[in-house]
GROMACS .gro file of C-alpha atoms in nm:
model
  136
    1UNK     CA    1   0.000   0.000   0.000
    2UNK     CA    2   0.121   0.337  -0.093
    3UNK     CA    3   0.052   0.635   0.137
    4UNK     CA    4   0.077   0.966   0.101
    5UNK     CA    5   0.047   1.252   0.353
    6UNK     CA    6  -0.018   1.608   0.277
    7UNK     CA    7  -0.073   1.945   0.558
    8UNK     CA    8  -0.291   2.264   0.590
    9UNK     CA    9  -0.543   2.449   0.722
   10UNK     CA   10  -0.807   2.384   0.509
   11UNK     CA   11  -0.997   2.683   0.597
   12UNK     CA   12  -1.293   2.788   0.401
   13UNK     CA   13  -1.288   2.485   0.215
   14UNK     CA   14  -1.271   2.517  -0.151
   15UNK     CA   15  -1.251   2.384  -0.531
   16UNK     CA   16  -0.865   2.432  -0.491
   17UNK     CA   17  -0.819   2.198  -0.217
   18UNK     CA   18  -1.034   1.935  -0.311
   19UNK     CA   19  -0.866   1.976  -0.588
   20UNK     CA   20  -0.571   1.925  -0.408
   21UNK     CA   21  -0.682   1.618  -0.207
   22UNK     CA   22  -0.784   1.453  -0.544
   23UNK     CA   23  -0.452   1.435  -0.662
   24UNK     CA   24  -0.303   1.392  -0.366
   25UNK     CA   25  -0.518   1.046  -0.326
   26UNK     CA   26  -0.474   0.978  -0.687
   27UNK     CA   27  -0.088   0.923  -0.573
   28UNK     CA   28  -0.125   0.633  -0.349
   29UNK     CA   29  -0.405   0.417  -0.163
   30UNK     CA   30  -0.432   0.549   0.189
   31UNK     CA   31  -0.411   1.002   0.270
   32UNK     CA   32  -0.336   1.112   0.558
   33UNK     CA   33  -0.472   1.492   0.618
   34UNK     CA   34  -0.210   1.650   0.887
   35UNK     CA   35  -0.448   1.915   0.966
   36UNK     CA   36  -0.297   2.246   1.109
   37UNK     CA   37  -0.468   2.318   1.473
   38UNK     CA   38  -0.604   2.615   1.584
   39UNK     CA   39  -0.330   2.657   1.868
   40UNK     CA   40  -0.056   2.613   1.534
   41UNK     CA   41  -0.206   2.844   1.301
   42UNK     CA   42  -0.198   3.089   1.633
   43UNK     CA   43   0.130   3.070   1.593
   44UNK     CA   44   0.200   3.094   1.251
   45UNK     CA   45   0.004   3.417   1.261
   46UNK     CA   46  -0.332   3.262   1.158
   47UNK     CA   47  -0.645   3.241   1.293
   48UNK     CA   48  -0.907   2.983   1.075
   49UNK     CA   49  -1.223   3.130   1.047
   50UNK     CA   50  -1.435   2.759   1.114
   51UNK     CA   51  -1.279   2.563   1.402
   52UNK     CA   52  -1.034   2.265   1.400
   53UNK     CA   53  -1.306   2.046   1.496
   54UNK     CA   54  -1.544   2.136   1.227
   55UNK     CA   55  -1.257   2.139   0.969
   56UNK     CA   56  -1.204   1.778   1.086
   57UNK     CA   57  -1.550   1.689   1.053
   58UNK     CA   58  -1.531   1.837   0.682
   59UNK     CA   59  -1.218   1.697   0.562
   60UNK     CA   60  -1.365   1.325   0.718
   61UNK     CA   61  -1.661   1.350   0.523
   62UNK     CA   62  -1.431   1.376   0.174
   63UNK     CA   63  -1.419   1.062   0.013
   64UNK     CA   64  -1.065   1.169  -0.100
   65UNK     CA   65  -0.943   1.161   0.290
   66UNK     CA   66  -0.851   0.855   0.445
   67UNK     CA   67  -0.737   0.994   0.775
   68UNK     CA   68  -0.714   1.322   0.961
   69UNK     CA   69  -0.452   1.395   1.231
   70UNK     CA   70  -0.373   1.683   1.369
   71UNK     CA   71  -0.071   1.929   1.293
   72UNK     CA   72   0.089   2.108   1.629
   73UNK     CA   73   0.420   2.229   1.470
   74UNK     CA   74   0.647   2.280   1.208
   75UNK     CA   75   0.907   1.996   1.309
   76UNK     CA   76   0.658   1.739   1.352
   77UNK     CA   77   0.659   1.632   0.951
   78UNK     CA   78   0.981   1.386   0.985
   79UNK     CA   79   0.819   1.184   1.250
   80UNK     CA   80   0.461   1.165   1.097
   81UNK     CA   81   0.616   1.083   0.740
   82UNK     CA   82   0.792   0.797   0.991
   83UNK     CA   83   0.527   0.696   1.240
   84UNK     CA   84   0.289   0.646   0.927
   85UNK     CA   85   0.536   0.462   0.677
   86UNK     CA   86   0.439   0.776   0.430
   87UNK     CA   87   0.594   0.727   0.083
   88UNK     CA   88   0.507   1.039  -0.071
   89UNK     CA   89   0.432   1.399   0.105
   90UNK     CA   90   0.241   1.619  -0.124
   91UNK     CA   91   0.230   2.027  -0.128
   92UNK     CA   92   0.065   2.321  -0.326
   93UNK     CA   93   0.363   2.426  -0.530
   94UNK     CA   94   0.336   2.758  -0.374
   95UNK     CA   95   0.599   2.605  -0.077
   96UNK     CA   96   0.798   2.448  -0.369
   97UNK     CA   97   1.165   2.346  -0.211
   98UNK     CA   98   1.047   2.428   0.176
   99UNK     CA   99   0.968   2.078   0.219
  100UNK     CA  100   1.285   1.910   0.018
  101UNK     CA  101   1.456   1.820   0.365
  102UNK     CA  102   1.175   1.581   0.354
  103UNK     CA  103   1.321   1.402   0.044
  104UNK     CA  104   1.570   1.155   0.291
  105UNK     CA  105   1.254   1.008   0.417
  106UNK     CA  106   1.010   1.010   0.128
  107UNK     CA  107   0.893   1.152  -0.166
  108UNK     CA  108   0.850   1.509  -0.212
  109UNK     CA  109   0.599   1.654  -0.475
  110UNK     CA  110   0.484   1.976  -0.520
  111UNK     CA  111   0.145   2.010  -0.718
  112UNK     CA  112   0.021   2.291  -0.926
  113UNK     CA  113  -0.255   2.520  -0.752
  114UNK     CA  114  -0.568   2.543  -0.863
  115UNK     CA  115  -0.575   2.917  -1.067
  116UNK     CA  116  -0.844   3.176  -0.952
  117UNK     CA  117  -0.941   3.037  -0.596
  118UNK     CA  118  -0.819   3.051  -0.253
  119UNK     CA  119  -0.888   3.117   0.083
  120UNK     CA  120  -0.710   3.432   0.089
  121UNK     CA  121  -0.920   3.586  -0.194
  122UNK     CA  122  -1.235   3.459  -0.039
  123UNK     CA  123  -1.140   3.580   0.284
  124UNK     CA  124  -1.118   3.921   0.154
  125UNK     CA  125  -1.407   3.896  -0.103
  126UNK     CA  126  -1.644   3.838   0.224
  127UNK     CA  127  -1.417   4.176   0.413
  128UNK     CA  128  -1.341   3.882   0.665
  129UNK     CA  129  -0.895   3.978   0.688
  130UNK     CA  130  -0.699   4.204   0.551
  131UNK     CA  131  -0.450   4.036   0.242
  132UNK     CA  132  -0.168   4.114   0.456
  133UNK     CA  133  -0.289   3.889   0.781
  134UNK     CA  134  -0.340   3.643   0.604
  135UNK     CA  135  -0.118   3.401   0.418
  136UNK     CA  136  -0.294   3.038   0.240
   0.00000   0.00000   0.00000
C-alpha cells in the first residue's frame, strides 16, 4: 500500500483543495490529512475562520481523505512521514523546495494550484482579513 500525507489548514474549504486532495489520493491508496490546529495556526500568525473540529469533521466526510490527524508544529513532519510509513508527502507548489529536507525520508511533490481560488481571496471577497494577515 502506498501512502501519502499532505498538511494545511483547510480553511474555508474550496474547489482548490479538493482539488488538491484529489490528486493527492490519486498518488497512493491510503491520505493522511495533517491538519494544522487552531493553537498552530496561532502561531503561525493565523487564525481559521471555522474551528479545528469542524474542519475535521469536513475533511472526514471527503471521500478523498482517508485519515485526519492533527498538525501542532512545524518539526513534527519527519516523524509523521515515519510513524505512518508515508511514501510520498504532497504540497501546493506555492511552498515548492520548503519541504525538500523531507526528500531523505520520502517523496516530495509539489502540485500545481488550482488558478483563480483561494482562501485568501475569499477571505477578503467576504471583508473577513486584511490580504496582509493572512497568508494560504
Amino acid at each position: 500500500m502506498k501512502k501519502v500525507i499532505t498538511y494545511g489548514t483547510f480553511d474555508l474549504l474550496h474547489k482548490g483543495h479538493v482539488r488538491l486532495l484529489k490528486r493527492a489520493k490519486a498518488l497512493g491508496d491510503h491520505l493522511t490529512v495533517c491538519l494544522s490546529s487552531d493553537e498552530f495556526n496561532a502561531v503561525k500568525g493565523k487564525k481559521a475562520y471555522t474551528s479545528y473540529e469542524d474542519r475535521k469533521y469536513i475533511l472526514e466526510a471527503i471521500r478523498y481523505v482517508d485519515e485526519v490527524i492533527p498538525e501542532k508544529n512545524w518539526d513534527q513532519k519527519i516523524k509523521d512521514v515515519q510513524d505512518n510509513d508515508i511514501d510520498i508527502f504532497v504540497m501546493g507548489d506555492d511552498w515548492k523546495g520548503k519541504f525538500d529536507f523531507l526528500k531523505d525520508y520520502c517523496e516530495v511533490i509539489y502540485l500545481p494550484r488550482t488558478e483563480g481560488i483561494s482562501t485568501t481571496k475569499i477571505k477578503e471577497d467576504l471583508g473577513l482579513k486584511a490580504e496582509a494577515d493572512w497568508k494560504e
